[in-house]
Structure formats: structure tokens, C-alpha cells
Coordinates of C-alpha atoms and ligand atoms in Angstrom, one line a residue:
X1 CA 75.6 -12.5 -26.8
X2 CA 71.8 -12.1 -27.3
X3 CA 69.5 -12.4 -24.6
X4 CA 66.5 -14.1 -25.7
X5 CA 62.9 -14.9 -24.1
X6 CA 62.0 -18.1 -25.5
X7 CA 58.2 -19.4 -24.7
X8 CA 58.7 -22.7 -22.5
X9 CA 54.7 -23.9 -22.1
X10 CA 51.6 -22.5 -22.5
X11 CA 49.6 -20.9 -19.4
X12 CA 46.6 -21.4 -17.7
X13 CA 44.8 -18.9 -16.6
X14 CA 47.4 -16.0 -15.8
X15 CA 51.1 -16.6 -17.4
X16 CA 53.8 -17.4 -14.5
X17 CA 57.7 -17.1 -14.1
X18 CA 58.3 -20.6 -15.8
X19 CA 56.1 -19.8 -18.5
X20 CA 58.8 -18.4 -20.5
X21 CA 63.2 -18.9 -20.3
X22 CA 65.8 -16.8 -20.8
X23 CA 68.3 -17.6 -22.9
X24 CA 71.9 -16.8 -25.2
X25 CA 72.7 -17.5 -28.5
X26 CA 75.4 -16.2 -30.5
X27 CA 74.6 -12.5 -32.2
X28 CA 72.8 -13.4 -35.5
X29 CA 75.0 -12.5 -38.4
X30 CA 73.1 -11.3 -42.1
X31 CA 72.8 -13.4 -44.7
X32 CA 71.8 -12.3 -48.0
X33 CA 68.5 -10.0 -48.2
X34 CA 69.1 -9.9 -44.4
X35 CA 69.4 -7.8 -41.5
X36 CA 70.4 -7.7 -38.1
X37 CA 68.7 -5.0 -35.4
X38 CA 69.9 -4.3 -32.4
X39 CA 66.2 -3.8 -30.6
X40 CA 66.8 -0.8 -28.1
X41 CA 62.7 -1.6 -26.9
X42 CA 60.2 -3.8 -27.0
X43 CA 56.3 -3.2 -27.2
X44 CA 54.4 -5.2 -24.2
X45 CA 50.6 -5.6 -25.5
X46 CA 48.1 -7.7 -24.3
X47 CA 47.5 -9.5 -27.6
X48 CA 51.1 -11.4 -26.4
X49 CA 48.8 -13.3 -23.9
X50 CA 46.2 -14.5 -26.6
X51 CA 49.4 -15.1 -29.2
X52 CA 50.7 -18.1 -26.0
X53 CA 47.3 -20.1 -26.8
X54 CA 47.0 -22.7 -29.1
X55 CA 44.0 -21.5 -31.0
X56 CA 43.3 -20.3 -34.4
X57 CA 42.9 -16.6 -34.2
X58 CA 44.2 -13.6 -36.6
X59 CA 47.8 -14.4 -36.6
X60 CA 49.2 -18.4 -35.6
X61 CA 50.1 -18.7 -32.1
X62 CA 54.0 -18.7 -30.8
X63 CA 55.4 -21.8 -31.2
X64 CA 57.1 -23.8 -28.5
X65 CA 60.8 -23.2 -28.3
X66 CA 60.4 -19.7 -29.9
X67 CA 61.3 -16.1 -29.5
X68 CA 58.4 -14.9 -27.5
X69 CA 56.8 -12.7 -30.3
X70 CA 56.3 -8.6 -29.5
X71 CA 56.8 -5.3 -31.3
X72 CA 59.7 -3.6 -31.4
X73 CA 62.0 -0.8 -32.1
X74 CA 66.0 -0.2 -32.7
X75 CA 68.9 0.2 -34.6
X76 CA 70.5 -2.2 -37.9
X77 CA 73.6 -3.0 -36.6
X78 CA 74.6 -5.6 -40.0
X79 CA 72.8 -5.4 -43.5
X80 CA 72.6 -7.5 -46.6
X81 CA 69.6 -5.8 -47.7
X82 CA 69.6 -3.0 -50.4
X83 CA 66.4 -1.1 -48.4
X84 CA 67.9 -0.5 -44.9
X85 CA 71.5 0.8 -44.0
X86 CA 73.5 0.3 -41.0
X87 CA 72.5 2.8 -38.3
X88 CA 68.6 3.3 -39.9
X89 CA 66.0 2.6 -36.9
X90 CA 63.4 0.7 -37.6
X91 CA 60.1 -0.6 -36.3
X92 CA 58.8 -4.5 -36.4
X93 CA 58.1 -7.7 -35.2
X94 CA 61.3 -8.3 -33.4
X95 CA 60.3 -10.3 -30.9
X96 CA 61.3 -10.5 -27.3
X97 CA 65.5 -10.4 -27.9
X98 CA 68.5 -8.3 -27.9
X99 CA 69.2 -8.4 -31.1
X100 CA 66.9 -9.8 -34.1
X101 CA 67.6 -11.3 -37.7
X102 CA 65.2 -10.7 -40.5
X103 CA 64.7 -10.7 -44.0
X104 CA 63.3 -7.0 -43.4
X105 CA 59.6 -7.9 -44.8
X106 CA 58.0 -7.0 -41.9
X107 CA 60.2 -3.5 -40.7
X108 CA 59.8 -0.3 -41.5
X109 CA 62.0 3.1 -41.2
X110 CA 61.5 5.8 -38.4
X111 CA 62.7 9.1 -37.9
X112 CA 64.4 8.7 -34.4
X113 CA 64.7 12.8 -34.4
X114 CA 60.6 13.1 -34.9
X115 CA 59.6 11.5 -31.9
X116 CA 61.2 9.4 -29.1
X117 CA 62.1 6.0 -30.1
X118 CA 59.6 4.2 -27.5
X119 CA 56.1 6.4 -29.0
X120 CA 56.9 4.5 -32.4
X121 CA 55.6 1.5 -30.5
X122 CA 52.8 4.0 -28.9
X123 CA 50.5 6.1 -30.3
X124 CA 52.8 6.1 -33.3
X125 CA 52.7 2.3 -33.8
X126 CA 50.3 -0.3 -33.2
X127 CA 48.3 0.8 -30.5
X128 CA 48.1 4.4 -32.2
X129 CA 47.1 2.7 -35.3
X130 CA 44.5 0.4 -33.4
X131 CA 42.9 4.0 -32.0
X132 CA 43.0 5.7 -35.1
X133 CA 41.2 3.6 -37.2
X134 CA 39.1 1.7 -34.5
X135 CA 37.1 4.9 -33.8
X136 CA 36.7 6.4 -37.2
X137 CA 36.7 3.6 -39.3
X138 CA 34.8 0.9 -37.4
X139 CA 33.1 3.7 -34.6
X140 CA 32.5 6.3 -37.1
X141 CA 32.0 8.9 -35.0
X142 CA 30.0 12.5 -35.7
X143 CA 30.6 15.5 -34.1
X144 CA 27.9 15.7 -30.9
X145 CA 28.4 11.3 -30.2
X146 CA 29.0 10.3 -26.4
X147 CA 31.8 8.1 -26.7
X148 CA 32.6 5.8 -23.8
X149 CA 36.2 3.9 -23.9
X150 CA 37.4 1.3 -21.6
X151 CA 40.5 0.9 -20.5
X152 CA 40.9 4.7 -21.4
X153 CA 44.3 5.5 -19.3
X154 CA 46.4 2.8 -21.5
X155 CA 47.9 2.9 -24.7
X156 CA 44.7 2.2 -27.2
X157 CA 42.1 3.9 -24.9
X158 CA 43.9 6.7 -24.4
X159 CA 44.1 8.2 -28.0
X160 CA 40.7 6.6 -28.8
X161 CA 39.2 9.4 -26.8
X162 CA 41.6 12.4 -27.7
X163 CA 41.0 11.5 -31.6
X164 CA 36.6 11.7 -30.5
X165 CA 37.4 15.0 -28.7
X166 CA 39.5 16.3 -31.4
X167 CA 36.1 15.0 -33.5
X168 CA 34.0 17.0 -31.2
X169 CA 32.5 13.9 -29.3
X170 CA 32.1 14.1 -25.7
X171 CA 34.1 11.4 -23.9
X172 CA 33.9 9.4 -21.3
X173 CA 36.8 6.9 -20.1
X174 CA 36.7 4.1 -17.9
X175 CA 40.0 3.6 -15.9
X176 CA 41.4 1.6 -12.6
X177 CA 42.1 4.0 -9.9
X178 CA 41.9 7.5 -8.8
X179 CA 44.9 8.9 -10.2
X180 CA 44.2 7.4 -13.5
X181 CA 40.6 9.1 -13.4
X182 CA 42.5 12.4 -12.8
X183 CA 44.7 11.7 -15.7
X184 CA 41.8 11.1 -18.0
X185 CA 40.1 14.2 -17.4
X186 CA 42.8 16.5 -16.1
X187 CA 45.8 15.9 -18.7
X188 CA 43.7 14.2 -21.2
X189 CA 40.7 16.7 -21.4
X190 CA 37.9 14.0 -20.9
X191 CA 34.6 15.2 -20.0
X192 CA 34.0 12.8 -17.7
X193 CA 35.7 9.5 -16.3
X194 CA 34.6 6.1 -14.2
X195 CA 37.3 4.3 -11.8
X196 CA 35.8 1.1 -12.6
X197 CA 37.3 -0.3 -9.3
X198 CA 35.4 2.0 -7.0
X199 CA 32.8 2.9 -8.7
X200 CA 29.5 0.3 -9.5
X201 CA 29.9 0.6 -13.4
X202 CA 26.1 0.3 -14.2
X203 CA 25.6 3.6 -11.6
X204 CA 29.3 5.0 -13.0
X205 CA 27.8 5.0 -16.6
X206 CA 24.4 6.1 -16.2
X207 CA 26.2 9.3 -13.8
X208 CA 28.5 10.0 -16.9
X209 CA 26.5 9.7 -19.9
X210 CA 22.9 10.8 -19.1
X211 CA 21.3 10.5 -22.0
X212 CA 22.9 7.5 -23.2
X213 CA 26.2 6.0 -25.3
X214 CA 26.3 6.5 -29.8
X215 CA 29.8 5.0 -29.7
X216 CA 31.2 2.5 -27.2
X217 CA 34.9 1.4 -27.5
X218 CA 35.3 -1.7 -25.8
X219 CA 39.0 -2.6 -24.6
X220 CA 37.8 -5.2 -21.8
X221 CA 35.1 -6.8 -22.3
X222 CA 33.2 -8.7 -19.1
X223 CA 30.7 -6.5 -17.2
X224 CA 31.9 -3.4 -18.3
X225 CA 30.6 -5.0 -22.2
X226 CA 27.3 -5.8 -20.6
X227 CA 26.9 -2.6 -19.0
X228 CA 27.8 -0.4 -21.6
X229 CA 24.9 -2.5 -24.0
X230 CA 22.6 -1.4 -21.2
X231 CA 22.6 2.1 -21.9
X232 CA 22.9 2.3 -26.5
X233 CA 21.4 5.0 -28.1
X234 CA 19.8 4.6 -31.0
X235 CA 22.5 3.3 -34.1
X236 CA 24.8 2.9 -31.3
X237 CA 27.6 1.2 -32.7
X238 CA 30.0 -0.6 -30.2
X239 CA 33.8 -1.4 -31.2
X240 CA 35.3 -4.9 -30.2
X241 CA 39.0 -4.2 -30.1
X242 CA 39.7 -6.1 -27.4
X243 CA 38.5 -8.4 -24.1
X244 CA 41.8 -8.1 -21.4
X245 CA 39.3 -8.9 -18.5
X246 CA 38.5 -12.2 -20.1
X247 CA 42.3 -12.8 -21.2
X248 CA 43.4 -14.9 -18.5
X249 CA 40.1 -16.6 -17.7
X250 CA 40.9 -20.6 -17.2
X251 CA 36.9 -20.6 -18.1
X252 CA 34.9 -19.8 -21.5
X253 CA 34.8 -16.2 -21.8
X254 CA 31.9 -14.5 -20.6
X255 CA 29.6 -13.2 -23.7
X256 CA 27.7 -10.4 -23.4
X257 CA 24.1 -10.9 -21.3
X258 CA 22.5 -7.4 -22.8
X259 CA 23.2 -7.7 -26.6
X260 CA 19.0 -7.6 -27.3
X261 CA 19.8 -3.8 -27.1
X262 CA 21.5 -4.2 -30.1
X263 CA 18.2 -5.1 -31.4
X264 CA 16.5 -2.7 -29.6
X265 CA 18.3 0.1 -30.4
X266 CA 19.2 -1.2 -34.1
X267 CA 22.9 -0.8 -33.0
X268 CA 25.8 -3.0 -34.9
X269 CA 28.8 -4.5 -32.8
X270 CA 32.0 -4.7 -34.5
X271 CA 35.5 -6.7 -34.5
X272 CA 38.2 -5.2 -35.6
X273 CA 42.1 -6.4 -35.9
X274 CA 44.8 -3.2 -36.5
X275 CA 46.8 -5.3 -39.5
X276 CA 44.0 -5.1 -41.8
X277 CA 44.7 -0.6 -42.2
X278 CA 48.2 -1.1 -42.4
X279 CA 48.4 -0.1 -46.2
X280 CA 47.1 3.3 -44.3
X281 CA 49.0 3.3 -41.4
X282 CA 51.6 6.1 -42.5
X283 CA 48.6 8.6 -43.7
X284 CA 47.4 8.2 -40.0
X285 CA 51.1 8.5 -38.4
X286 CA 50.7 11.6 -40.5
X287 CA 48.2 13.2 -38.7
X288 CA 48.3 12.1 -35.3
X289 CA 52.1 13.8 -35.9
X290 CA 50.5 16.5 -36.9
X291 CA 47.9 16.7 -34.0
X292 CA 51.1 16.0 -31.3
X293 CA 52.7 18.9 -32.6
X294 CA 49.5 21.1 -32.2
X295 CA 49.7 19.9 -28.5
X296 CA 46.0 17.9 -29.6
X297 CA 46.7 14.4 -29.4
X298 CA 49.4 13.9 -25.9
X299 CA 51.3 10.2 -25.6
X300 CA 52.7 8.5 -22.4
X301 CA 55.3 6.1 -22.4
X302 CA 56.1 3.6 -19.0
X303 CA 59.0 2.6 -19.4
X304 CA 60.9 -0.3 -18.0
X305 CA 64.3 -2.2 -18.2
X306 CA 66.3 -4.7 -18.8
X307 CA 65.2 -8.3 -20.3
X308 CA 65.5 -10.1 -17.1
X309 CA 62.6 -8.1 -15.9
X310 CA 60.4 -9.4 -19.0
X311 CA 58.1 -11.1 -17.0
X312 CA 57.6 -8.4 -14.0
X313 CA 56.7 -6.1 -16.8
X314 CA 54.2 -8.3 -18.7
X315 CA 52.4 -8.5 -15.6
X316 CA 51.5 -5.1 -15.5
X317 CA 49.3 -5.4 -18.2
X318 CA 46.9 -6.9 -16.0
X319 CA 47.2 -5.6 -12.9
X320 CA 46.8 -2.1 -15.0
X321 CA 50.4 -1.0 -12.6
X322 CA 51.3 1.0 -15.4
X323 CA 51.0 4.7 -16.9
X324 CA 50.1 4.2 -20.6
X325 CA 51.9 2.3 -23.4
X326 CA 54.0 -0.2 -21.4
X327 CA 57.1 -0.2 -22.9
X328 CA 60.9 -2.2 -22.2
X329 CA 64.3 -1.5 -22.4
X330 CA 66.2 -4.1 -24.0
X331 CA 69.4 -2.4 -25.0
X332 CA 72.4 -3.0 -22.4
X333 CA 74.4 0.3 -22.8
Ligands
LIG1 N1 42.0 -5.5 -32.2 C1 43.2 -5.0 -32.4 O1 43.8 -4.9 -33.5 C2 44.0 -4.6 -31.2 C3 45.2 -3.9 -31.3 C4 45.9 -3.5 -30.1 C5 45.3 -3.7 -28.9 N2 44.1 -4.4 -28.8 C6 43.4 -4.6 -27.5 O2 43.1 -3.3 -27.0 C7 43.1 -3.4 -25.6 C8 44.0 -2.4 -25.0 O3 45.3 -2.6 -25.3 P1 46.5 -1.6 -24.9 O4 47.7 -2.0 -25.6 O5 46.0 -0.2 -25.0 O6 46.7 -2.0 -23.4 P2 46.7 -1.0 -22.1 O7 45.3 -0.5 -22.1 O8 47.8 -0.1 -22.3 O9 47.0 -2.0 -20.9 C9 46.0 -2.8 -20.4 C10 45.1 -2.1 -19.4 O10 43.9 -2.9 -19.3 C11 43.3 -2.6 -18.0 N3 42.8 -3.8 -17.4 C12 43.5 -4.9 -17.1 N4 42.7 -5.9 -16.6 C13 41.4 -5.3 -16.6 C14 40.2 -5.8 -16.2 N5 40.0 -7.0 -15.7 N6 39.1 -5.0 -16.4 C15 39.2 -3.8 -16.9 N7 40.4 -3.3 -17.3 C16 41.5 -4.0 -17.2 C17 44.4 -2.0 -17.1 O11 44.1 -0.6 -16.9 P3 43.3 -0.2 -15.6 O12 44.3 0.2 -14.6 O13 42.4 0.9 -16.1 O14 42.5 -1.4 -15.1 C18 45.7 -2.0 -18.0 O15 46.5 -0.9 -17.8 C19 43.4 -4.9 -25.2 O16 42.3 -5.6 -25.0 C20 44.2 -5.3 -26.5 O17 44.1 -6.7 -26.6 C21 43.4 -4.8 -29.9

């Protein structure tokens, strides 16, 4: 059978239990142009949360009824589709299920013996991607830039600010919790790191980067946002990948109070969604393979199993409970 999580309403505030249902079906057999994939892991993001509400955004919300929508990566088990074999792996939207039917638009092959199966949907997949091009393409950082990233111990943050120190920035990351602080600059080879949940953030930024910020990478949004605004260089430029503090808010999202330093400092604030590199995504796979073999660029995986702990997992997104890319097992072996 396939085990399937299938979004039952649409949350409030923070997602709970009954927010979503397990279910089985029958396996999914290929039709013509088809194929089946057993998915040996999903990808948990936080995008999933913004993907529950009704709202237009860059990508239409989960229906109702549906296959919670997520990342994923395994195995074709069945194929009626002349580009993928039986036994290729392959990366895609699989959603949150045991096994997935597609028409194969949306996969693409791996090399399960390049790289563990679970950094595809790492720094080799989306959040990798969202790094990559986040802080050269939209960032644009120069040799010499303070860089400050937020949520710098997870999957995004974390190869945001090896990619600015491979670029000869110096970097500072903002994390949750001691050990994650000793990650950052210990493991990571930050120059310099905030625990946000100890630390005032205002004081922990003005400590780290004296003489002010050229590239911010924002990851949470909130007060760290505002903060960070508070202390632009001149042509600062501040990315907008993402908001997670404001995710769950059951009020209008908190703007940021200090963008007249934009003005100020003639800096430019920019959105940015991952999907619209993805005609470059392999050149980047590319090198960021190349920089993990040098031993440059260094990828964590948290990994977690079994379906029935779906929403356990999720939840860790939030509470930050997690050591980079948070990843689950989906394959019963
Ligand atoms: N624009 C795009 O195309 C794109 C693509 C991918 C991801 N994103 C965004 O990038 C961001 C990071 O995604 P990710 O996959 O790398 O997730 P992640 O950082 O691996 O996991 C989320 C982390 O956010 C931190 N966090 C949670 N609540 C927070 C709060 N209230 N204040 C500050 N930090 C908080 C936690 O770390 P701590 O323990 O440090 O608090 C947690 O580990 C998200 O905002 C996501 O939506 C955007």
C-alpha cells in the first residue's frame, strides 16, 4: 500500500496534528508517458507552511484533499516513460507519499553514488540552489563584504555563508542556541556568529560587524529584519529569501520599521524565489560538487523516519530542534 499525507484543513497560526491525515491507497501503477517512484525521502522546508494558505503566492496553494506537497527523492519502481528506467533515482515534487505517480515533467536524474541520496534535497537541491544563487545573483557579493545570514545553522543559511567565505567575505551567522553558534564558527569557519535567543540582536550585530553590514541575507524576517536595516553600509543590498519568524503569525506580518536606511544608505532590498535559476541549477550542482570534494563547501543532513512521524518532524522547522537540512525517511525497508 502507499502511505499518504493528505492536507485535511488549513491552519491558523502554527499547523497541528489534525491539520493533515494519513492515509492508503492502492500503489499507483504507470500509464503511458508515466512513472512510478518509490520516494526513499522527503525534503521538509518551510515554504510547506506558506504552500497550506489560501493566498496567491509563487506557486498555487495545496488543495484540500491533496497529497501534502514536498521535495523528494527515490527510486522508479514502474515506467512508461522513454526518459527514466526502472531503478534510475530521481529528484522531484513527490509529495508527502510512499510511492508517487508522474508524468516525469517535474523529475530529474541523480547519481546516488556521487553523493548521499538525502544531500540531493540539501545543499544539492533546492535549498543549495536557493544559497547559490541568492548570494551571488541577487547579494552579489565582492571579496572584502560583511555578510550577515539569518537562520545560518539550517539548510539555506548554512551554504549562504560558506559560498561568501569561499568569495572572500567575512561572515557572520545568526543561529538559535549555543551549540549551533559553535557549529557556525567551529565546523563552518564563520568569523563570527549571534545566538539570537540569548543574545539582544541589535547589541549581537553591532558586537559582530563593527563597521557595518554590505550584504544581509535575510532567512526570518521580524526583528532580526529590522535590526539588520539598522546597521547598512553604503549599497548595502539585503536578500529577501525568506520570513519563518512571521510564518505562523495568526496576525499581519510585521514589515520592516528601519527600511529609511535603505534610503539613507542607497541600499536595494530584494525578493527572490529559487524556481526562477532552475535552467542553471545543474551549472551550480556543478560547482558546489566541486567545492564538497575540495572539503570547501560542508553539508548536514537531520534525518528522521518513518511517515507516521510527518508531523513531529515538520515541527522542527520552527522550533529550529534540528541540525541542518531537515530531512525524512519514507521508505519501509
Ligand atoms: N525564496 C526561495 O526561493 C526560498 C527557497 C528555500 C527556502 N526559502 C526560505 O529560506 C528560509 C530558510 O529555509 P531552510 O530550508 O534553510 O530552513 P532551515 O533554516 O533549515 O530551518 C528553519 C530554521 O529557522 C530558524 N527559525 C525558526 N523560527 C525562527 C524564528 N522565529 N526566528 C528566527 N529563526 C527561526 C530555526 O533555526 P534556529 O534554531 O537558528 O532558530 C530553524 O532551524 C525560510 O524562510 C524559507 O522559507 C526560500
Amino acid at each position: 500500500m502507499n502511505k499518504q499525507v493528505i492536507l485535511k484543513s488549513r491552519p491558523v497560526g502554527m499547523p497541528e496534528p489534525s491539520t493533515w491525515e494519513l492515509v492508503e491507497t492502492a500503489i499507483p501503477v504507470a500509464g503511458e508517458g508515466e512513472i512510478v517512484v518509490k520516494n526513499h525521502y522527503i525534503s521538509l522546508d518551510p515554504a510547506m507552511r506558506g504552500w497550506m494558505d489560501d493566498r496567491k503566492s509563487y506557486i498555487p496553494p495545496v488543495e484540500l484533499n491533496d497529497v501534502m506537497r514536498s521535495g523528494s527523492i527515490g527510486e522508479v519502481v514502474d515506467s512508461k516513460n522513454e526518459q527514466f528506467k526502472v531503478g534510475d533515482f530521481v529528484s522531484g515534487w513527490g509529495g508527502v507519499q510512499q510511492y508517487s505517480l508522474s508524468n516525469g515533467d517535474m523529475y530529474y536524474k541523480v547519481d546516488e553514488k556521487l553523493a548521499p541520496l538525502p544531500t540531493y534535497i540539501g545543499t544539492l537541491g533546492m535549498p543549495g540552489m536557493t544559497a547559490y544563487f541568492g548570494i551571488l545573483e541577487v547579494g552579489k557579493i565582492k571579496e572584502g563584504d560583511t555578510v550577515l545570514v539569518s537562520g545560518a545553522a539550517g539548510a539555506v543559511g548554512s551554504v549562504v555563508g560558506q559560498i561568501a567565505k569561499i568569495k572572500g567575505c567575512t561572515v557572520i551567522g545568526i543561529a538559535g542556541g549555543p551549540e549551533k553558534v559553535k557549529y557556525l564558527i567551529d565546523e563552518l569557519g564563520f568569523d563570527g556568529a549571534i545566538d539570537y535567543k540569548n543574545e539582544e540582536i541589535n547589541a549581537g550585530i553591532k558586537r559582530t560587524c563593527p563597521k557595518g553590514i554590505d550584504v544581509y541575507f535575510d532567512n526570518v524576517g521580524g526583528d532580526i529584519l529590522d535590526a539588520a536595516l539598522a546597521r547598512l553600509r553604503m549599497h548595502a543590498r539585503i536578500v529577501i529569501c525568506g520570513a519563518i519568524s512571521q510564518y505562523n503569525n495568526r496576525t499581519a506580518i510585521q514589515g520592516p520599521k528601519n527600511y529609511l536606511s535603505l534610503l539613507v544608505n542607497r541600499g536595494t532590498m530584494q525578493g527572490m524565489v529559487v524556481m526562477d535559476y532552475a535552467k542553471d541549477y545543474r551549472k551550480a550542482a556543478m560547482e558546489m560538487g566541486m567545492w564538497m570534494m575540495e572539503g570547501k563547501l560542508k553539508t548536514r543532513e537531520d534525518v528522521y523516519e518513518g511517515i507516521e512521524n510527518f508531523y513531529d518532524t515538520f515541527t522542527r522547522l520552527f522550533s529550529g530542534d534540528k541540525k541542518g537540512k531537515l530531512v525524512l525517511k519514507v521508505l519501509e525497508e
